[in-house]
Coordinates of C-alpha atoms in Angstrom, one line a residue:
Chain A
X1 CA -14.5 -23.4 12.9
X2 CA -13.2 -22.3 9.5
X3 CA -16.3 -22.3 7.1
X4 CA -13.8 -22.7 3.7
X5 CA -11.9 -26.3 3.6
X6 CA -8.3 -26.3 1.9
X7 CA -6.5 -29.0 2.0
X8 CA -4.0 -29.1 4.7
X9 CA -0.9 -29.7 2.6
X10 CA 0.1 -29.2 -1.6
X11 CA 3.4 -30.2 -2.5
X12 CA 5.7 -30.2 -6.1
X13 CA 9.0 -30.1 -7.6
X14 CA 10.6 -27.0 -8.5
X15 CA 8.8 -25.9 -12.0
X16 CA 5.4 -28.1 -11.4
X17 CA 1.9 -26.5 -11.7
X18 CA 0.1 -27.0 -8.2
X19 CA -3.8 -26.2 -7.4
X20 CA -5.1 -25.6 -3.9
X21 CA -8.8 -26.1 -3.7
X22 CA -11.3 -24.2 -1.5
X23 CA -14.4 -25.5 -1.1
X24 CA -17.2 -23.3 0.6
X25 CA -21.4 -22.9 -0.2
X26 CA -24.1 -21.0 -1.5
X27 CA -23.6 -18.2 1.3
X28 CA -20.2 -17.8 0.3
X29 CA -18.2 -18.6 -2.7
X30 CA -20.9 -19.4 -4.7
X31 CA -22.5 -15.5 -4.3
X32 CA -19.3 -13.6 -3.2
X33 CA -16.3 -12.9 -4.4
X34 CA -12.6 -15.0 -3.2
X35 CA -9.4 -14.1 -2.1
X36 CA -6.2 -16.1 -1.9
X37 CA -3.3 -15.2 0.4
X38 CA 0.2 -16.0 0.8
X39 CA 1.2 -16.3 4.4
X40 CA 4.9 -17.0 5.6
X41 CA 4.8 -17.3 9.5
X42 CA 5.4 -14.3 11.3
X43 CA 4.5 -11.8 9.0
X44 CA 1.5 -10.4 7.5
X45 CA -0.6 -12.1 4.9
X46 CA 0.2 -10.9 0.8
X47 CA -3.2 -10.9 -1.5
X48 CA -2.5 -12.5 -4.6
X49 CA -5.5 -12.7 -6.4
X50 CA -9.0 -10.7 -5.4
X51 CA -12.1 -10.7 -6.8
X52 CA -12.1 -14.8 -8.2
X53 CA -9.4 -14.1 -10.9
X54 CA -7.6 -10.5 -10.3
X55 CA -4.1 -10.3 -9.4
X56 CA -3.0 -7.3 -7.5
X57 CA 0.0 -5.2 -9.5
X58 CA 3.2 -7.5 -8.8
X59 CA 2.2 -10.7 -8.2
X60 CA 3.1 -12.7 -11.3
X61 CA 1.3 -14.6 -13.5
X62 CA 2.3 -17.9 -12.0
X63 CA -0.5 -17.5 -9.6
X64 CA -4.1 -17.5 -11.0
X65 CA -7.8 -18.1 -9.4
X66 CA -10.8 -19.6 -10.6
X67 CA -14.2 -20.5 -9.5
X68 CA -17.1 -22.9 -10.3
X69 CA -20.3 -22.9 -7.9
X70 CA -19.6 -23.5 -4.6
X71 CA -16.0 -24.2 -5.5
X72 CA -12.3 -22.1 -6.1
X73 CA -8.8 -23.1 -6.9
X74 CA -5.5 -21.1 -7.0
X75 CA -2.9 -22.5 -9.0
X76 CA 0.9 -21.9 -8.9
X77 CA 2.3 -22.6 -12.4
X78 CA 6.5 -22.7 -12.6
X79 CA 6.7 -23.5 -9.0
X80 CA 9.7 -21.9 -7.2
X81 CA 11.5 -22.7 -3.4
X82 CA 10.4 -19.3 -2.3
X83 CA 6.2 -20.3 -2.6
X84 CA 6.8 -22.1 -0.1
X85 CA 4.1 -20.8 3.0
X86 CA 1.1 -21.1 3.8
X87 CA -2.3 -20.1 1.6
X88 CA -5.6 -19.1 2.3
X89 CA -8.9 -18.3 0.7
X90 CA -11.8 -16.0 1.7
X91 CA -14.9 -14.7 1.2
X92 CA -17.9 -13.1 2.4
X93 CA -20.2 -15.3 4.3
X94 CA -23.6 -13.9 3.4
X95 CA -24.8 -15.9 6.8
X96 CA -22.1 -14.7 9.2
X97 CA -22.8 -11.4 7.5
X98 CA -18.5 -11.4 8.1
X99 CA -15.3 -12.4 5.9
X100 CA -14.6 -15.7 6.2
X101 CA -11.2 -17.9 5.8
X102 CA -9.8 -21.2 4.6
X103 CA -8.1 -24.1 6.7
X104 CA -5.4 -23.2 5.2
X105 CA -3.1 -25.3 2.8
X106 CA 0.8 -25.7 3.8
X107 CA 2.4 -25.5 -0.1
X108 CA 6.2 -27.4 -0.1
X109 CA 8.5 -27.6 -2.7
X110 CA 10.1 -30.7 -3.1
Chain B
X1 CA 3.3 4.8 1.6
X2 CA 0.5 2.8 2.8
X3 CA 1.4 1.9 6.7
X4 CA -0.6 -0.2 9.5
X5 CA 1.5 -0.3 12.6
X6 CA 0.3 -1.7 15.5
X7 CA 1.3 -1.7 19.1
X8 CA 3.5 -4.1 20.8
X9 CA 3.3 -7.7 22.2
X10 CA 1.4 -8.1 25.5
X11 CA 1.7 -10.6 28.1
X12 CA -1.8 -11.2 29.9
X13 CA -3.9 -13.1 32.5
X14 CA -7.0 -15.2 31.9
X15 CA -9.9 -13.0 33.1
X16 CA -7.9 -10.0 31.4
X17 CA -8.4 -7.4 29.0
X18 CA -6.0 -6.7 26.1
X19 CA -5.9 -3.6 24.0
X20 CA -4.3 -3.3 20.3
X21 CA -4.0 -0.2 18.4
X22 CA -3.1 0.1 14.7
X23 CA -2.2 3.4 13.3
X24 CA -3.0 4.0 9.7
X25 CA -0.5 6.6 7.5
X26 CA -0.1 7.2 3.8
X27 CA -4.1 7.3 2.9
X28 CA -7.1 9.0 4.2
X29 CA -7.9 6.7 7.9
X30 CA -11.7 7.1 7.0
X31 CA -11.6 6.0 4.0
X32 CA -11.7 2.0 4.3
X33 CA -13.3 -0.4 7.1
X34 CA -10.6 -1.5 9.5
X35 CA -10.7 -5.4 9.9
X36 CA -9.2 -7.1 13.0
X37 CA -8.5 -10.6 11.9
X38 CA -6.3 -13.5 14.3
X39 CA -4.2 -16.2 14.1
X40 CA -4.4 -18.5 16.8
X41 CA -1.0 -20.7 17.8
X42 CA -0.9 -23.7 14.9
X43 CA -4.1 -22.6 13.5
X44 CA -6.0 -20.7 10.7
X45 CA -6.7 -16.6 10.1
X46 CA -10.4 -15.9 11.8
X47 CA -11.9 -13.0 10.9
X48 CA -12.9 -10.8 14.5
X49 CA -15.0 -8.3 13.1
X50 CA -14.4 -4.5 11.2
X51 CA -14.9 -1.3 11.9
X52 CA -15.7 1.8 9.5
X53 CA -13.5 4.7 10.8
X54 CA -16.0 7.2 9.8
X55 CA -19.1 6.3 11.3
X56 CA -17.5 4.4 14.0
X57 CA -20.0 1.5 13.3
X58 CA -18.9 -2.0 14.0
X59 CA -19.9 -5.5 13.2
X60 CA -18.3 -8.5 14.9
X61 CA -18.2 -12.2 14.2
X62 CA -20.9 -13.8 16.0
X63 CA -17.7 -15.9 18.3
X64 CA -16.4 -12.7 19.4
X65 CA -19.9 -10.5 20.4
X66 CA -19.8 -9.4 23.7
X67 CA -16.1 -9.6 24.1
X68 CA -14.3 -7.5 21.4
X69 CA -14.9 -3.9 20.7
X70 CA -13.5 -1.6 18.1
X71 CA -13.1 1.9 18.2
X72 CA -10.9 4.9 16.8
X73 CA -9.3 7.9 17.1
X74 CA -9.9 9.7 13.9
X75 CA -7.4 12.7 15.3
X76 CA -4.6 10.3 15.1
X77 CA -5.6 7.6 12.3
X78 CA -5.7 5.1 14.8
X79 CA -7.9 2.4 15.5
X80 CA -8.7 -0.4 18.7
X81 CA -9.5 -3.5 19.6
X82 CA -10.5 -4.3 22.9
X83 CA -10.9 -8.3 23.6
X84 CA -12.0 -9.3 27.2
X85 CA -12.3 -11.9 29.3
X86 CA -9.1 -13.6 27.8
X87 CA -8.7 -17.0 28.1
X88 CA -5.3 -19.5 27.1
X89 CA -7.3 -20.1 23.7
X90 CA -7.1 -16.4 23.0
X91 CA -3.2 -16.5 22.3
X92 CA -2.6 -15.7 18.9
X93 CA -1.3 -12.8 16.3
X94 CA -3.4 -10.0 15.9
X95 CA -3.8 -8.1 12.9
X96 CA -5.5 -5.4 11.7
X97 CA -6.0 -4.9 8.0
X98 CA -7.9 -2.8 5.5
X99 CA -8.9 -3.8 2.7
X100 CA -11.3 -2.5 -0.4
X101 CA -11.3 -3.7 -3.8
X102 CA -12.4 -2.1 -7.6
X103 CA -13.3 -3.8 -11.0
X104 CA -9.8 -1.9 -11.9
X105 CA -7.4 -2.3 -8.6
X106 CA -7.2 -3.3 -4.7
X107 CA -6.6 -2.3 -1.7
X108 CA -5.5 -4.8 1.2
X109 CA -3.2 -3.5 3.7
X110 CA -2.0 -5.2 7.1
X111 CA -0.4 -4.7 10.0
X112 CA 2.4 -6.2 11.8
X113 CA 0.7 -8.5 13.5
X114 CA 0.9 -8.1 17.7
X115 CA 1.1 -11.7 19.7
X116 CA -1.2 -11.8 22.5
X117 CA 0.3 -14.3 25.0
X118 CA -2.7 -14.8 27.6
X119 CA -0.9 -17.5 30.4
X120 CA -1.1 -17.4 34.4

């Protein structure tokens, strides 16, 4: 039921640069604003980046957003044991007139 | 600091009704929409619906119309949400967040998280 699709899994190597792709449509991404989070089971979701490319105060430069048409992507840079969880994007769905999330995408560190 | 804290895990029937609070401290309550958004057992984060704490107006995800209703308690910087009719696909984590952003800042807070188990 999840209007954005992530890929279900992204994996690396300690120090590797990984992207996670969200792909959404014109009601979305393409006219609102994303927003990736960091969610380790159990507790609460961490934003790291708002607005397409912002990143909250305290979330390191390893993680950065980008977005092209109906398309985003979050990439971890120097990749580290403790990213692994799970991350999601979202928008505003201009249809569902509501915030809308990702599928999610399980990141593992090899 | 910036708090949400929400109310404890509940155990329900199917056919029940289930109520969460989430009590907001360390900025103004009316200030920013309160969002209720779930996590299902093994699944995604679905977006329920928000509520602005100062008007009291609501809007819900069309999946959740008819069932869910949010309401507050500006005297005590709290907020509900009232899901009925529960069913065994209801069972999740439920959060309530608030969020707001600016060209210079944001603002995204969550709760806890409270696990709705709906079983017979």
């Amino acid at each position: 039921q999840s209007v954005l699709t992530q890929p279900p899994s992204a994996s690396g190597t300690p120090g590797q640069r990984v992207t996670i792709s969200c792909s959404g449509s014109s009601s979305n991404i393409e006219t609102n604003y994303v927003y990736w989070y960091q969610h380790f089971p159990g507790t609460a979701p961490k934003l790291l980046i708002y607005r397409d490319n912002q990143r909250p105060s305290g979330v390191p430069d390893r993680f950065s957003g980008s977005k092209s048409g109906t398309s985003a992507s979050l990439a971890i840079s120097g990749l580290r044991s403790g990213d692994e969880a799970d991350f999601y994007c979202a928008a505003w769905d201009d249809r569902l007139s509501g915030r809308v999330f990702g599928t999610g995408t399980k990141v593992t560190v090899l | 600091q910036v708090q949400l804290v929400q109310s404890g895990a509940e155990v329900k029937k199917p056919g029940a009704s289930v109520k969460v609070s989430c009590k907001a401290s360390g900025y103004t309550f009316t200030s920013y929409d309160i969002n209720w958004v779930r996590q299902a057992t093994g699944q995604g984060l679905e977006w329920m619906g928000r509520m602005n704490p100062h008007s009291g107006n609501t809007a819900y995800a069309p999946k959740f119309q008819g069932r869910v209703t949010m309401t507050r308690n500006t005297s005590i910087s709290t907020a509900y949400m009232d899901l009925t009719s529960l069913r065994s696909e209801d069972t999740a984590v439920y959060y309530c967040a608030a969020f707001h952003y600016y060209a210079s800042g944001s603002f995204d807070y969550w709760g806890q998280g409270t696990l709705v188990t709906v079983s017979s």
